[in-house]
Amino acid sequence: MSPSDHTATTPDELGLELIDRWWRAANYLSVGQIYLLDNPLLREPLRPEHIKPRLLGHWGTTPGLNFIYAHVNRAIVQRDLDMMYVMGPGHGGPGPLAASWLEGSYTETYPNVTRDAEGMRRLFRQFSFPGGVPSHVAPETPGSIHEGGELGYALSHAYGAAFDNPDLIVAAVVGDGEAETGPLAASWHSNKFVDPRRDGTVLPILHLNGYKIASPTVLARITPEELDHLLRGYGHNPRYVEGSDPAQMHQDFARALDECLDEIEEIKRRAGEEDHSDRPRWPMIVLRSPKGWTGPAEVDGKPVEGTWRSHQVPFAEARENDAHREILERWLRSYRPDELFDESGAPAAEIADLHPAGIRRMSSSPHSNGGQVLRELRMPDFRQYAIPVSAPGGSDAESTRALGGFLRDVLSDNADNFRVFAPDENNSNRLNAVLDVTERTWNAEIIAGDDHLAPDGRVMEILSEHTCQGWLEGYLLTGRHGFFSCYEAFIHIVDSMFNQHAKWLTTTNDIPWRRPIASLNYLLTSHVWRQDHNGFSHQDPGFIDHVVNKKSDVIRVYLPPDANTLLSVADHCLRSRQYVNVIVAGKQPQPQFLSMDAAIEHCTKGIGIWDWASNDEGEKPDVVMACAGDVPTLETLAAVSILRDAFPNLRIRVVNVVDLLRLQDRQAHPHGLADQDFDALFTTDVPVVFAYHGYPSLIHRLTYRRANHANFHVHGYREEGTTTTPFDMCVLNEIDRFHLALDVIDRVPSLRDVSSHVREELRDRLIRHTVYIREHGDDLPEIRDWVWRDAASTEPAEPRG
Amino acid sequence: MSPSDHTATTPDELGLELIDRWWRAANYLSVGQIYLLDNPLLREPLRPEHIKPRLLGHWGTTPGLNFIYAHVNRAIVQRDLDMMYVMGPGHGGPGPLAASWLEGSYTETYPNVTRDAEGMRRLFRQFSFPGGVPSHVAPETPGSIHEGGELGYALSHAYGAAFDNPDLIVAAVVGDGEAETGPLAASWHSNKFVDPRRDGTVLPILHLNGYKIASPTVLARITPEELDHLLRGYGHNPRYVEGSDPAQMHQDFARALDECLDEIEEIKRRAGEEDHSDRPRWPMIVLRSPKGWTGPAEVDGKPVEGTWRSHQVPFAEARENDAHREILERWLRSYRPDELFDESGAPAAEIADLHPAGIRRMSSSPHSNGGQVLRELRMPDFRQYAIPVSAPGGSDAESTRALGGFLRDVLSDNADNFRVFAPDENNSNRLNAVLDVTERTWNAEIIAGDDHLAPDGRVMEILSEHTCQGWLEGYLLTGRHGFFSCYEAFIHIVDSMFNQHAKWLTTTNDIPWRRPIASLNYLLTSHVWRQDHNGFSHQDPGFIDHVVNKKSDVIRVYLPPDANTLLSVADHCLRSRQYVNVIVAGKQPQPQFLSMDAAIEHCTKGIGIWDWASNDEGEKPDVVMACAGDVPTLETLAAVSILRDAFPNLRIRVVNVVDLLRLQDRQAHPHGLADQDFDALFTTDVPVVFAYHGYPSLIHRLTYRRANHANFHVHGYREEGTTTTPFDMCVLNEIDRFHLALDVIDRVPSLRDVSSHVREELRDRLIRHTVYIREHGDDLPEIRDWVWRDAASTEPAEPRG
């Protein structure tokens, strides 16, 4: 079955016999985890009750993962390397658990899983078992930053880990199934974003395991020439290790790995010596080995080793079927457990010699528990970037441009542990200022006319949201900080990546040894209300809806209405830990409402009455006009102006929401307002006309348990849009000032009989707007240049700058 | 400025002078669309009022798109080809609009945009203008199946169009920005899924335009050798056309295109002659040309042509700034409009000679208006696949396996216009039966032991949800039918692709000349309640939430509770048009409830009372127990059993929901129940305990306007999960029978005082469950093997098969 029997006789300059023994031990422990409840060392014959009733796990990829792990361990010891292991085929969860147990880190982390027969029994039993550990690589797995769920992110995570870690080498196994995914295919080009002086190294190991769940893999079935072309086209210098005979494979892999590590050393040496070097062609390894290697060759007359039948559990009836159980026992014994474990069940002494010690163990790498190595950001005082606002609406600014100044200085002050990421949108999103102190990361060709490119730049731009997100996740998970700006509509591209990261955070909140990491900060801009010129396909504010489906303890959503609130929110987010923070803010020039002091106060509360825009004077209002988001705030204030002009006695209360989850009740979200505080803002019976940035249903969803919910009338994006003017976008979705004012008139009983002329006038203004834009192609000047005036005075606000 | 002045003197075997003239005309019309409100033929000097007030569009990629279009047109005419044009850089919207106008198809489609000076004025004015047309390629654009929104899908759409269209050649332009995205990077390998006999051809044209919005592109800045390696690694035989001198470029491109078309002809000829041929290395072209080619070289002292500054509008102040306006006028005149358009403003007669006639015009291709060529599916009678159900719960079946038989025969009966798609999950999703009549599509190497692979298979599996979705979209948009099965959690990978397709459908509903196409059908299986063994990262039922954010007229969501309802729903979906249908159904063995006749009746209503499970006898019940989804239905029925045993006098009504959007009110969704019908089911004041497949908030969102909403208590997925047993997943999320029964006891006033012992017993059973699974690793037999019994009788139902 396992041809490992030959290895004892091979020449062994590199300690290959020991490596083989370590590999056999890891394989034994992997099979044991998948199958065994008890009798871990096979010290008695295998009986049905020793087998798990539900067999859940993936064998196929595991022996390959173990093989690589063993060899990398040898190299770490021989060369004293700082290495991490990223397992793309993370469904091979038994592998890293076996390695960690062999290395002792598992027992250090989970003391009840001792390094003896009883601990081995627990290791086996807990795997994929209720109350135990997941079948995939997971946050619970020591040494991991990469969940074995959805595939596609092994390389981008690995590169994220390597950035700004010059001495780190990340061994990144890419499964040939994963290699078919889009995100993985794109991420090969990450090597154009590595600076050999400042960054660490990613050593990709493409594992041609041959099959996915059922089909062969594309990369295993193109010609060797095509594969070599492809990998060289990605910018790598590949080495190939192919076969199934362990003795030969050990020799070949050890040699290939040594050559790669020599080459990496040479690249780093040259880069350190020369002023400017060409982009290196980084080494990589292609390992072509049988799926389910060393597993049973055949079961029930059907080939298993080397086929897709090895993908999960190679045979399922080991409990009920005696013949299957015999196959299992023979399989386990083929690893010769007596040579691998001592009398007590602990790994034999020689095996312990193979692996490195302490934090050199990949299962104990401090990088893989990023919170351990996290350093606080040095934060400039965000107040110094304030936009002067002498009176609400008294000046215009591009909010994200103000944020750019702040981020610039965060970059300056944290030159080795903070980066910003964008899918080629940094300047489009008006964060240009960051390029005053650093460049766009770029290690491909640079020619005259290029704008701000350098190998050691820290503005990471590639036209792949997946790659940006993967880099950032890897960077955060290894204990650094970052900021991702993106067009709002296209952040849906990473919906499933966000899911996995949020779930990772949720899980780590319950794992005491996992230290808190920096939050993942999104700025969503070029948002739905200002995508008029890119049209309908660029309009989608639904990422927030997606985000709030995840556990409330890891997600935060902010809608700062202007520049100073944006600055305050961004400062808060950059200091936070273990969250995904979603900030939505526009980049176009817009009226500014709050001075920095007012902004801080408002953001601290997260939600509040804007007294300067309200005239309820602390009394019960006739209507609450609520708003969340910059454009909805602007339109709400314009509607308030209209209403106060038309109905001076109407008592209007304006409530602005920055921290969206303040709306939810306290049981549902830690930021949720207590009911009495919510009712104090929104009353229990007065109509609330709410202008919200996104899909209106979310506001209902967040507030449906509140006393006054039946009186909430929410305006938001209704999937109406095309190429038109900014204000027309609002009109199409009925979130504009006129529709808001009309809605108030409809909702406030006292206005119903006195307002027909106002209603008519508002409808007339809507028609005039439509006629005007179709004639002129732009919004009416009175709308474009609208200025908030304090309705209590007749004076206009300060002239706008 | 434009070096086109030279072209008149070049040798012209291929009619290159004419091609150049056509190109200049298309470029002139493109610039005109971006800038001009009036004075389209420059018959008077350009004045400020001739310029649009808001300049919105993308020039950079457009001259390249026009260049390719002109050359492809020449080839179509010379060779009488059936070709389509897929523009990856679809933001270059002015290009295809110009081409369509030149070819006459625009005027045929939109008669008010005549082919004369007035029509040209309208063509210009409407572009990116309120009430006009989008700035990107869009459904409104004749000849397009590919929205110019988010990037990444040009090749997968092109391949989708080519499948089963053996005589079609799809010219697919891939922008070098787009080429950085994951989905595009993965889709190059689509050529391993093409059968040269049965399928058409995709001719990729990689356009190295050099820059994105701000940064250079990766593929333009790797070495020529690396690029060549990469493209050969993708399985192509590339030809290179590089430069900026139009005369030379015309010659080079024409030659390269002819060589490619010769090669395609030869591949098709050989494939037709030989029994089996090796996978061809399909030709492709790399066009390296300056971004904003023929545009102004410099503006305000800064280089523009050939730089990222050409990306959108190369200079923005043409209205206000005289110097800019002069540059614009010189630029436009450099195309020599007098040679291009006649006195009336129509294209000069020679230009009309270049393009093909009728449906050979790419802007008029019937494939691009798929509904025009759509043939009805030949549908077997789905009732013949019924699972026999003699009594509710009387038998077990895997619902998706039953569906597999139906799909098998749909494949049999529609051998050239129906395919099924899955990310290597067809058999995992238990649709195995389809492989009885066709194979998995595969034109890479096949070796012994492979399972059901063939070049002409019609089960399309690649481990890329993006590629599956892109292929399917292309296939549907060109008038065919398809079915996509996917693990529920991972369908979020294509959230943003779904968005664009749904928006395309919404828009085409308002475009009379766009004929309805077949719906996009998703089967989401391996769903959240049966991902226990894959763990937390595989658990996410939120795709439904994402879907219902889109316009209600294009989306449908079905949750069939068993096999016969699944068959009925699938039949309905396959016959439908212009929808995205989301079907969620499990693959694991589960009790079957409805006979086929009952299933059809239930699915026709979409929602209804299950009398056989209810005992309210048409009276007002004490509680409504509602359920949507297979596992929630099972748990609800088990809870009903418990409650009826414990409280024989309790009147329970069971409502099952198949068509989820029946819950919404009628204004919000066309399937919405009228209020009186909703109230007849759910009452206006009785507690409703609702077990729902996904996130509970969605049920509140759909029902918040209903009279009885305050009494809805929804159980669903609460982001609790790990590797555990199926029933424990329900317990963790409190959607299990015990929690449901406890909730009923809490909600029904008459039970409050009489039920303490029942409450205690239920809590005790929950504890017993937890103890048992931690001991045995599997659910209690009484839970695993639970059988619905008619509580009115003491007889068990029919024995289970």
mmCIF file of C-alpha atoms in Angstrom, chain A residues 531-638:
data_model
loop_
_atom_site.group_PDB
_atom_site.id
_atom_site.type_symbol
_atom_site.label_atom_id
_atom_site.label_comp_id
_atom_site.label_asym_id
_atom_site.label_seq_id
_atom_site.Cartn_x
_atom_site.Cartn_y
_atom_site.Cartn_z
ATOM 1 C CA GLN A 531 -22.612 56.834 -10.031
ATOM 2 C CA ASP A 532 -25.036 58.648 -12.273
ATOM 3 C CA HIS A 533 -22.539 58.895 -15.106
ATOM 4 C CA ASN A 534 -21.471 55.268 -14.941
ATOM 5 C CA GLY A 535 -25.063 54.180 -15.068
ATOM 6 C CA PHE A 536 -27.311 51.546 -13.652
ATOM 7 C CA SER A 537 -24.747 48.751 -13.499
ATOM 8 C CA HIS A 538 -22.605 50.757 -11.067
ATOM 9 C CA GLN A 539 -25.444 51.371 -8.620
ATOM 10 C CA ASP A 540 -25.741 49.014 -5.662
ATOM 11 C CA PRO A 541 -25.658 50.006 -2.006
ATOM 12 C CA GLY A 542 -26.359 46.450 -0.813
ATOM 13 C CA PHE A 543 -22.990 45.559 0.686
ATOM 14 C CA ILE A 544 -24.267 46.933 3.974
ATOM 15 C CA ASP A 545 -27.190 44.487 3.890
ATOM 16 C CA HIS A 546 -24.745 41.680 3.279
ATOM 17 C CA VAL A 547 -22.539 42.794 6.153
ATOM 18 C CA VAL A 548 -25.267 43.067 8.751
ATOM 19 C CA ASN A 549 -26.138 39.394 8.250
ATOM 20 C CA LYS A 550 -22.955 38.534 10.092
ATOM 21 C CA LYS A 551 -22.534 38.409 13.857
ATOM 22 C CA SER A 552 -23.108 41.809 15.360
ATOM 23 C CA ASP A 553 -20.022 41.610 17.545
ATOM 24 C CA VAL A 554 -17.701 41.882 14.542
ATOM 25 C CA ILE A 555 -19.395 44.362 12.233
ATOM 26 C CA ARG A 556 -19.786 48.116 12.267
ATOM 27 C CA VAL A 557 -21.338 50.412 9.667
ATOM 28 C CA TYR A 558 -20.772 54.174 9.495
ATOM 29 C CA LEU A 559 -22.358 56.768 7.237
ATOM 30 C CA PRO A 560 -20.597 60.047 8.039
ATOM 31 C CA PRO A 561 -22.503 62.918 6.433
ATOM 32 C CA ASP A 562 -19.511 65.170 5.808
ATOM 33 C CA ALA A 563 -15.733 65.503 5.994
ATOM 34 C CA ASN A 564 -15.246 66.104 9.698
ATOM 35 C CA THR A 565 -17.489 63.229 10.688
ATOM 36 C CA LEU A 566 -15.622 61.061 8.187
ATOM 37 C CA LEU A 567 -12.320 61.980 9.815
ATOM 38 C CA SER A 568 -13.631 61.205 13.261
ATOM 39 C CA VAL A 569 -15.052 57.862 12.140
ATOM 40 C CA ALA A 570 -11.861 56.907 10.305
ATOM 41 C CA ASP A 571 -9.769 57.643 13.376
ATOM 42 C CA HIS A 572 -12.034 55.443 15.446
ATOM 43 C CA CYS A 573 -11.936 52.598 12.936
ATOM 44 C CA LEU A 574 -8.161 52.621 12.576
ATOM 45 C CA ARG A 575 -7.812 52.269 16.347
ATOM 46 C CA SER A 576 -10.322 49.462 16.640
ATOM 47 C CA ARG A 577 -9.720 45.709 16.828
ATOM 48 C CA GLN A 578 -11.523 42.604 15.580
ATOM 49 C CA TYR A 579 -14.146 44.386 13.518
ATOM 50 C CA VAL A 580 -15.059 44.819 9.935
ATOM 51 C CA ASN A 581 -15.766 48.533 9.663
ATOM 52 C CA VAL A 582 -17.741 49.692 6.660
ATOM 53 C CA ILE A 583 -17.598 53.436 6.034
ATOM 54 C CA VAL A 584 -19.701 54.914 3.235
ATOM 55 C CA ALA A 585 -18.853 58.455 2.158
ATOM 56 C CA GLY A 586 -18.923 60.416 -1.051
ATOM 57 C CA LYS A 587 -16.041 61.962 -2.923
ATOM 58 C CA GLN A 588 -17.839 64.778 -4.722
ATOM 59 C CA PRO A 589 -17.856 68.360 -3.449
ATOM 60 C CA GLN A 590 -20.731 68.754 -1.011
ATOM 61 C CA PRO A 591 -21.858 71.093 1.734
ATOM 62 C CA GLN A 592 -20.153 70.583 5.082
ATOM 63 C CA PHE A 593 -22.306 70.685 8.167
ATOM 64 C CA LEU A 594 -20.363 70.071 11.336
ATOM 65 C CA SER A 595 -17.327 71.748 12.797
ATOM 66 C CA MET A 596 -14.778 69.295 14.105
ATOM 67 C CA ASP A 597 -15.948 69.679 17.689
ATOM 68 C CA ALA A 598 -19.527 69.108 16.676
ATOM 69 C CA ALA A 599 -18.467 66.181 14.497
ATOM 70 C CA ILE A 600 -16.659 64.465 17.352
ATOM 71 C CA GLU A 601 -19.607 64.916 19.630
ATOM 72 C CA HIS A 602 -21.984 63.613 17.003
ATOM 73 C CA CYS A 603 -19.813 60.611 16.113
ATOM 74 C CA THR A 604 -19.353 59.748 19.756
ATOM 75 C CA LYS A 605 -23.096 59.449 20.114
ATOM 76 C CA GLY A 606 -23.383 57.860 16.677
ATOM 77 C CA ILE A 607 -26.874 59.240 16.278
ATOM 78 C CA GLY A 608 -28.417 62.490 17.393
ATOM 79 C CA ILE A 609 -30.731 65.392 16.923
ATOM 80 C CA TRP A 610 -29.344 68.224 14.871
ATOM 81 C CA ASP A 611 -30.686 71.115 16.889
ATOM 82 C CA TRP A 612 -29.558 73.723 14.410
ATOM 83 C CA ALA A 613 -31.746 72.142 11.765
ATOM 84 C CA SER A 614 -34.676 71.389 14.036
ATOM 85 C CA ASN A 615 -37.315 73.696 15.420
ATOM 86 C CA ASP A 616 -39.060 71.407 17.886
ATOM 87 C CA GLU A 617 -37.320 73.217 20.730
ATOM 88 C CA GLY A 618 -37.298 70.145 22.908
ATOM 89 C CA GLU A 619 -41.047 69.722 22.504
ATOM 90 C CA LYS A 620 -42.701 66.821 20.825
ATOM 91 C CA PRO A 621 -42.275 67.429 17.081
ATOM 92 C CA ASP A 622 -44.880 67.054 14.368
ATOM 93 C CA VAL A 623 -42.487 65.008 12.301
ATOM 94 C CA VAL A 624 -39.057 63.469 12.662
ATOM 95 C CA MET A 625 -36.910 63.768 9.569
ATOM 96 C CA ALA A 626 -34.141 61.242 9.859
ATOM 97 C CA CYS A 627 -31.204 60.732 7.562
ATOM 98 C CA ALA A 628 -28.200 58.456 7.160
ATOM 99 C CA GLY A 629 -25.622 59.053 4.464
ATOM 100 C CA ASP A 630 -24.253 62.210 2.893
ATOM 101 C CA VAL A 631 -26.663 62.643 0.005
ATOM 102 C CA PRO A 632 -29.736 61.697 2.067
ATOM 103 C CA THR A 633 -28.610 64.229 4.695
ATOM 104 C CA LEU A 634 -28.282 66.941 2.096
ATOM 105 C CA GLU A 635 -31.709 66.188 0.631
ATOM 106 C CA THR A 636 -33.288 65.998 4.059
ATOM 107 C CA LEU A 637 -31.931 69.407 4.991
ATOM 108 C CA ALA A 638 -33.148 70.831 1.709
#
